[in-house]
Amino acid sequence: MTRITHWIDGRPWSGTSARTAPVHDPATGAMTAEVDLADLTVVDQAVESATAAASAWRRASLTQRSRVLFAFRHLLAEHAEEVAAAITAEHGKVLSDALGEVTRGLEVVEFACGLGHLLKGGHSEGVSTGVDVHSVRQALGVVAVISPFNVPAMVPLWFVPVAIAAGNAVVLKPSEKDPSASLVMARLWKEAGLPDGVLTVLHGDKEAVDGLLTHPGVSAVSFVGSTPIARYVYETGTAHGKRVQALGGAKNHMLVLPDADLDLVADAAVNAGFGSAGERCMAISALVAVGDVADRLVPRIVERMSALRTGDGRRGCDMGPLVTAQHRDKVAGYVAAGVEAGADLVVDGRLVEPDGDPNGFWLGPTLFDKVEPEMSIYTDEIFGPVLSIVRVDSFDEGLALINANPYGNGTAIFTHDGGAARRFETEVEVGMVGINVPIPVPMAYYSFGGWKSSLFGDSHAHGAEGFHFFTRGKVVTTRWPDPSHGGVDLGFPTHS
Ligand code: NAD
């Protein structure tokens, strides 16, 4: 049995853990490792190591920092397959999808390589006679990144490269369900020349998260996970004086107008509904079909679904298993609830014949039609391969349905009508919008984040907002001594 432990001070932790959690290979159901779960003593040790490293790292020149970033970028590209294999072994997603998330994470590293430009302040010469003003952005110190199971490389890469580029030390707490990708990347950071302690990987569960949220040595927390935990993290972290961005769950809608190209729509719905077994925060889970769209679209979707191969992610299948047996059972429970509530079960993923070990955590792609907004398959984030079609009579009804949803992560409209698309873009209350693009994940130089219950805090991830989140602004007013400025004046400082 492999033991997975923390990465502190640039090496594996040498202590003994009182608590561990099992790590499974979801495609075989076998327990493959045990991961150490940090208690408060280990949290203290991690923060102490990061604090010691942070003061030197924030003083490292921008040139030194960007060289480490470039070297890490090179190593990550070189080791992308190793990271992807670690993801597939513990998450279950197919290898091509795992490689895809590494590629998207790599884009953030490439963006962060431009740190010299991104950390530039402003300068105003002569704001008053002989007085200049300039602004700088400085590192916060030690920041924590807490990530979910579903994108174990990409989500850490949304934050870690930006935080490090900005001069912070990072304590990364990955999901205990698939902790290994973070450790591969920590090793690559070290090889890239990152000083020990600037990146710590701390494994754990609620105890470790609470330890970080309340630790006086932690300045900021970037969290990604389900909405109830995101809300808790935001409230607890801010109550302890920390800057917090907490990205939560999602229920992403795809609005399809009658003029859309339904073959393209069917491709998009299948890709966005079942990619990564629906365990994506940007997965489409509700397809809102206007007018007669559903009657024409359902056969096209079913045809594509029947060609999908569910199985072991290492065998070239289209869709892998769910992450744990418990999660598979929960998603299957939603399928049963949908049937019970009276929705039309068009394709039942519970009947799947997987290309893989029978003990894997299997559930095939599932399609419901005639789903009503009060059914639990519509109201809840299922986070599995279940696509629900909701029929509406008009664009306005579809838009109102999307805007009434408490989540606001991603959404998409499919149409050839530019006017309708423009109205959708303007009026939809969602953070990331696709126009004929089903999964509109922004490029690294824009920022990623939802609205409403999909994000708590002011800042989205990466892009300019990422650098802003991980730095504090300072404005410096300078006057070099000149005898003409002497004299006592207690009045309010105004400029002349
Ligand atoms: P989760 O909320 O269960 O766990 C997220 C993190 O919180 C993990 O590191 C976990 O160890 C920790 N955690 C779990 N329970 C905790 C508790 N009681 N107190 C403190 N910390 C706790 O989420 P998950 O199941 O790992 O990930 C799936 C969820 O993440 C989905 O809801 C998905 O939509 C969301 N997600 C959102 C985005 C986004 O960008 N908005 C991206 C990816 C995933």
CSV table of C-alpha atoms in Angstrom, one decimal, residues 125-392:
chain,number,residue,atom,x,y,z
A,125,GLU,CA,5.8,62.8,-12.1
A,126,GLY,CA,5.2,66.2,-10.5
A,127,VAL,CA,1.8,65.7,-8.8
A,128,SER,CA,2.7,68.8,-6.8
A,129,THR,CA,5.8,71.0,-7.2
A,130,GLY,CA,8.8,68.7,-6.8
A,131,VAL,CA,6.5,65.8,-5.7
A,132,ASP,CA,6.2,62.4,-7.5
A,133,VAL,CA,3.8,59.5,-6.7
A,134,HIS,CA,4.2,55.9,-7.6
A,135,SER,CA,2.4,52.7,-6.8
A,136,VAL,CA,3.6,49.2,-6.2
A,137,ARG,CA,1.9,45.9,-5.6
A,138,GLN,CA,3.5,43.7,-2.9
A,139,ALA,CA,3.2,40.1,-1.9
A,140,LEU,CA,0.8,39.1,0.9
A,141,GLY,CA,3.0,36.6,2.6
A,142,VAL,CA,1.7,33.0,3.1
A,143,VAL,CA,-1.5,32.1,1.1
A,144,ALA,CA,-3.5,28.9,1.1
A,145,VAL,CA,-5.0,27.2,-1.9
A,146,ILE,CA,-7.6,24.6,-1.2
A,147,SER,CA,-8.7,22.6,-4.3
A,148,PRO,CA,-11.5,20.1,-5.3
A,149,PHE,CA,-11.2,16.6,-6.6
A,150,ASN,CA,-12.4,17.1,-10.1
A,151,VAL,CA,-9.5,19.0,-11.7
A,152,PRO,CA,-6.5,18.1,-9.5
A,153,ALA,CA,-3.9,19.7,-11.7
A,154,MET,CA,-5.8,22.6,-13.3
A,155,VAL,CA,-7.3,24.2,-10.3
A,156,PRO,CA,-4.1,24.3,-8.3
A,157,LEU,CA,-2.5,25.8,-11.4
A,158,TRP,CA,-5.2,28.5,-11.5
A,159,PHE,CA,-3.7,29.9,-8.3
A,160,VAL,CA,-0.2,28.6,-7.4
A,161,PRO,CA,1.8,30.0,-10.4
A,162,VAL,CA,0.2,33.4,-9.9
A,163,ALA,CA,0.6,33.5,-6.2
A,164,ILE,CA,4.3,32.4,-6.5
A,165,ALA,CA,5.0,34.9,-9.3
A,166,ALA,CA,3.6,37.6,-7.1
A,167,GLY,CA,6.1,36.8,-4.4
A,168,ASN,CA,4.0,34.7,-2.0
A,169,ALA,CA,4.6,31.4,-0.4
A,170,VAL,CA,1.8,28.9,-1.0
A,171,VAL,CA,0.3,26.1,1.2
A,172,LEU,CA,-1.7,24.0,-1.2
A,173,LYS,CA,-4.3,21.6,0.3
A,174,PRO,CA,-5.4,19.4,-2.6
A,175,SER,CA,-8.4,17.1,-2.4
A,176,GLU,CA,-7.7,14.0,-0.4
A,177,LYS,CA,-9.4,11.9,-3.1
A,178,ASP,CA,-6.7,12.5,-5.7
A,179,PRO,CA,-3.7,14.0,-4.0
A,180,SER,CA,-0.8,12.8,-6.2
A,181,ALA,CA,-0.9,15.3,-9.1
A,182,SER,CA,0.0,18.1,-6.7
A,183,LEU,CA,3.0,16.2,-5.4
A,184,VAL,CA,4.3,15.6,-9.0
A,185,MET,CA,4.0,19.3,-9.6
A,186,ALA,CA,5.7,20.2,-6.3
A,187,ARG,CA,8.7,18.1,-7.3
A,188,LEU,CA,8.8,19.9,-10.7
A,189,TRP,CA,8.7,23.3,-8.9
A,190,LYS,CA,11.7,22.2,-6.9
A,191,GLU,CA,13.5,21.1,-10.0
A,192,ALA,CA,12.7,24.4,-11.6
A,193,GLY,CA,14.6,26.2,-8.8
A,194,LEU,CA,11.8,27.3,-6.5
A,195,PRO,CA,13.3,27.6,-3.0
A,196,ASP,CA,12.2,25.1,-0.4
A,197,GLY,CA,9.2,26.2,1.6
A,198,VAL,CA,7.7,28.5,-1.1
A,199,LEU,CA,5.4,25.7,-2.1
A,200,THR,CA,4.0,23.3,0.5
A,201,VAL,CA,1.5,20.5,-0.2
A,202,LEU,CA,-0.5,19.8,2.9
A,203,HIS,CA,-2.9,16.8,2.6
A,204,GLY,CA,-6.0,16.8,4.8
A,205,ASP,CA,-9.7,17.2,5.3
A,206,LYS,CA,-11.8,19.6,7.3
A,207,GLU,CA,-9.3,19.7,10.1
A,208,ALA,CA,-6.5,20.9,7.9
A,209,VAL,CA,-8.9,23.4,6.1
A,210,ASP,CA,-10.1,24.8,9.4
A,211,GLY,CA,-6.4,25.1,10.6
A,212,LEU,CA,-5.5,27.1,7.5
A,213,LEU,CA,-8.7,29.3,7.7
A,214,THR,CA,-8.0,30.3,11.3
A,215,HIS,CA,-4.2,30.4,11.3
A,216,PRO,CA,-2.8,33.9,12.0
A,217,GLY,CA,0.1,33.2,9.6
A,218,VAL,CA,-2.1,32.8,6.5
A,219,SER,CA,-3.0,36.0,4.7
A,220,ALA,CA,-5.3,34.8,2.0
A,221,VAL,CA,-7.3,31.8,0.9
A,222,SER,CA,-8.2,30.6,-2.6
A,223,PHE,CA,-10.8,27.9,-2.4
A,224,VAL,CA,-12.6,25.8,-5.0
A,225,GLY,CA,-15.3,23.3,-4.2
A,226,SER,CA,-19.0,22.8,-3.5
A,227,THR,CA,-21.1,25.8,-2.6
A,228,PRO,CA,-21.9,24.9,1.0
A,229,ILE,CA,-18.2,24.5,1.8
A,230,ALA,CA,-17.2,27.6,-0.3
A,231,ARG,CA,-19.7,29.7,1.7
A,232,TYR,CA,-18.3,28.3,5.0
A,233,VAL,CA,-14.7,28.9,3.9
A,234,TYR,CA,-15.5,32.5,2.9
A,235,GLU,CA,-17.3,33.2,6.1
A,236,THR,CA,-14.7,31.6,8.3
A,237,GLY,CA,-11.7,33.0,6.5
A,238,THR,CA,-13.0,36.5,6.4
A,239,ALA,CA,-14.1,36.3,10.0
A,240,HIS,CA,-10.4,35.6,10.8
A,241,GLY,CA,-9.2,38.6,8.8
A,242,LYS,CA,-8.2,36.8,5.6
A,243,ARG,CA,-8.7,37.8,2.0
A,244,VAL,CA,-10.8,35.0,0.5
A,245,GLN,CA,-12.0,34.0,-2.9
A,246,ALA,CA,-14.2,30.9,-2.7
A,247,LEU,CA,-15.4,29.4,-6.0
A,248,GLY,CA,-18.4,27.1,-5.5
A,249,GLY,CA,-20.7,24.7,-7.4
A,250,ALA,CA,-22.6,25.2,-10.5
A,251,LYS,CA,-25.7,24.3,-12.6
A,252,ASN,CA,-24.8,25.3,-16.1
A,253,HIS,CA,-27.5,25.8,-18.7
A,254,MET,CA,-27.3,25.7,-22.5
A,255,LEU,CA,-30.1,27.6,-24.2
A,256,VAL,CA,-30.9,26.3,-27.7
A,257,LEU,CA,-33.0,28.4,-30.0
A,258,PRO,CA,-35.0,26.9,-32.9
A,259,ASP,CA,-32.7,28.4,-35.5
A,260,ALA,CA,-29.5,26.7,-34.2
A,261,ASP,CA,-27.6,24.1,-36.1
A,262,LEU,CA,-28.9,21.0,-34.2
A,263,ASP,CA,-26.1,18.7,-35.3
A,264,LEU,CA,-23.6,21.1,-33.8
A,265,VAL,CA,-25.8,21.5,-30.7
A,266,ALA,CA,-26.0,17.7,-30.3
A,267,ASP,CA,-22.2,17.4,-30.5
A,268,ALA,CA,-21.8,20.3,-28.0
A,269,ALA,CA,-24.4,18.9,-25.6
A,270,VAL,CA,-22.8,15.4,-25.5
A,271,ASN,CA,-19.3,16.8,-25.1
A,272,ALA,CA,-20.2,19.3,-22.4
A,273,GLY,CA,-22.6,17.0,-20.6
A,274,PHE,CA,-20.5,13.8,-20.4
A,275,GLY,CA,-16.9,15.0,-20.7
A,276,SER,CA,-15.1,14.0,-17.6
A,277,ALA,CA,-18.2,12.1,-16.6
A,278,GLY,CA,-20.0,15.4,-15.9
A,279,GLU,CA,-17.6,16.0,-13.0
A,280,ARG,CA,-16.7,19.5,-14.3
A,281,CYS,CA,-17.8,22.8,-12.8
A,282,MET,CA,-18.4,24.0,-16.3
A,283,ALA,CA,-20.3,20.8,-17.5
A,284,ILE,CA,-23.7,21.5,-19.1
A,285,SER,CA,-26.3,19.8,-17.0
A,286,ALA,CA,-29.5,21.5,-18.1
A,287,LEU,CA,-30.3,21.9,-21.8
A,288,VAL,CA,-33.1,24.5,-22.2
A,289,ALA,CA,-34.8,23.8,-25.5
A,290,VAL,CA,-37.0,26.5,-27.0
A,291,GLY,CA,-40.2,25.6,-29.0
A,292,ASP,CA,-39.8,22.4,-31.0
A,293,VAL,CA,-36.1,22.0,-30.5
A,294,ALA,CA,-36.3,19.1,-28.1
A,295,ASP,CA,-38.3,16.9,-30.5
A,296,ARG,CA,-35.6,17.4,-33.2
A,297,LEU,CA,-32.6,17.3,-30.9
A,298,VAL,CA,-33.2,14.3,-28.7
A,299,PRO,CA,-32.7,11.7,-31.5
A,300,ARG,CA,-29.5,13.4,-32.5
A,301,ILE,CA,-28.2,13.3,-28.9
A,302,VAL,CA,-29.2,9.7,-28.4
A,303,GLU,CA,-27.4,8.7,-31.6
A,304,ARG,CA,-24.2,10.3,-30.3
A,305,MET,CA,-24.6,8.8,-26.9
A,306,SER,CA,-25.0,5.3,-28.2
A,307,ALA,CA,-21.5,5.6,-29.8
A,308,LEU,CA,-19.8,6.6,-26.5
A,309,ARG,CA,-17.6,4.1,-24.8
A,310,THR,CA,-17.5,4.2,-21.0
A,311,GLY,CA,-14.6,2.5,-19.4
A,312,ASP,CA,-11.1,2.6,-18.0
A,313,GLY,CA,-9.5,5.9,-18.8
A,314,ARG,CA,-6.2,4.2,-19.8
A,315,ARG,CA,-7.9,2.2,-22.6
A,316,GLY,CA,-8.8,5.1,-25.0
A,317,CYS,CA,-12.5,5.2,-23.8
A,318,ASP,CA,-14.6,8.4,-24.1
A,319,MET,CA,-15.8,8.5,-20.5
A,320,GLY,CA,-14.3,7.1,-17.3
A,321,PRO,CA,-15.9,6.1,-14.0
A,322,LEU,CA,-17.0,8.4,-11.2
A,323,VAL,CA,-14.6,9.4,-8.5
A,324,THR,CA,-15.8,7.2,-5.7
A,325,ALA,CA,-18.4,4.5,-5.1
A,326,GLN,CA,-20.3,6.8,-2.8
A,327,HIS,CA,-20.4,9.5,-5.5
A,328,ARG,CA,-21.5,7.0,-8.1
A,329,ASP,CA,-24.3,5.9,-5.8
A,330,LYS,CA,-25.4,9.5,-5.1
A,331,VAL,CA,-25.6,10.3,-8.9
A,332,ALA,CA,-27.5,7.0,-9.5
A,333,GLY,CA,-29.8,8.1,-6.7
A,334,TYR,CA,-30.6,11.3,-8.7
A,335,VAL,CA,-31.4,9.2,-11.8
A,336,ALA,CA,-33.9,7.2,-9.7
A,337,ALA,CA,-35.3,10.4,-8.3
A,338,GLY,CA,-35.8,11.8,-11.8
A,339,VAL,CA,-37.8,8.7,-12.8
A,340,GLU,CA,-39.8,8.9,-9.6
A,341,ALA,CA,-40.6,12.6,-10.3
A,342,GLY,CA,-41.9,11.8,-13.7
A,343,ALA,CA,-39.2,13.0,-16.1
A,344,ASP,CA,-38.7,11.0,-19.3
A,345,LEU,CA,-35.6,8.8,-18.9
A,346,VAL,CA,-34.4,8.5,-22.5
A,347,VAL,CA,-31.0,6.9,-21.9
A,348,ASP,CA,-30.3,5.1,-18.6
A,349,GLY,CA,-26.6,5.2,-17.6
A,350,ARG,CA,-27.2,2.7,-14.8
A,351,LEU,CA,-27.4,0.0,-17.5
A,352,VAL,CA,-23.9,0.7,-18.9
A,353,GLU,CA,-21.6,-2.1,-19.9
A,354,PRO,CA,-18.2,-0.6,-19.1
A,355,ASP,CA,-14.9,-1.5,-20.8
A,356,GLY,CA,-13.2,-2.0,-17.5
A,357,ASP,CA,-13.1,-3.8,-14.2
A,358,PRO,CA,-16.6,-4.6,-12.9
A,359,ASN,CA,-15.6,-3.2,-9.5
A,360,GLY,CA,-15.0,0.3,-11.0
A,361,PHE,CA,-17.3,3.1,-10.0
A,362,TRP,CA,-19.3,3.0,-13.2
A,363,LEU,CA,-22.3,5.0,-14.4
A,364,GLY,CA,-22.9,5.6,-18.1
A,365,PRO,CA,-24.2,8.8,-19.8
A,366,THR,CA,-27.8,9.5,-18.9
A,367,LEU,CA,-30.4,11.6,-20.7
A,368,PHE,CA,-33.6,13.0,-19.3
A,369,ASP,CA,-36.2,14.8,-21.3
A,370,LYS,CA,-39.3,16.8,-20.1
A,371,VAL,CA,-37.6,17.8,-16.8
A,372,GLU,CA,-39.5,20.3,-14.7
A,373,PRO,CA,-37.7,23.0,-12.7
A,374,GLU,CA,-39.0,21.7,-9.4
A,375,MET,CA,-37.4,18.2,-9.8
A,376,SER,CA,-34.3,17.5,-7.9
A,377,ILE,CA,-32.4,16.5,-11.1
A,378,TYR,CA,-32.9,20.2,-12.1
A,379,THR,CA,-32.5,22.0,-8.7
A,380,ASP,CA,-29.4,20.2,-7.5
A,381,GLU,CA,-25.9,20.1,-8.7
A,382,ILE,CA,-25.6,16.4,-9.6
A,383,PHE,CA,-21.9,16.5,-10.7
A,384,GLY,CA,-22.2,13.3,-12.8
A,385,PRO,CA,-23.0,12.3,-16.4
A,386,VAL,CA,-26.7,13.3,-16.3
A,387,LEU,CA,-28.1,15.7,-18.9
A,388,SER,CA,-31.5,17.1,-18.4
A,389,ILE,CA,-33.6,18.7,-21.1
A,390,VAL,CA,-36.1,21.4,-19.9
A,391,ARG,CA,-38.6,22.5,-22.5
A,392,VAL,CA,-39.6,26.1,-22.7
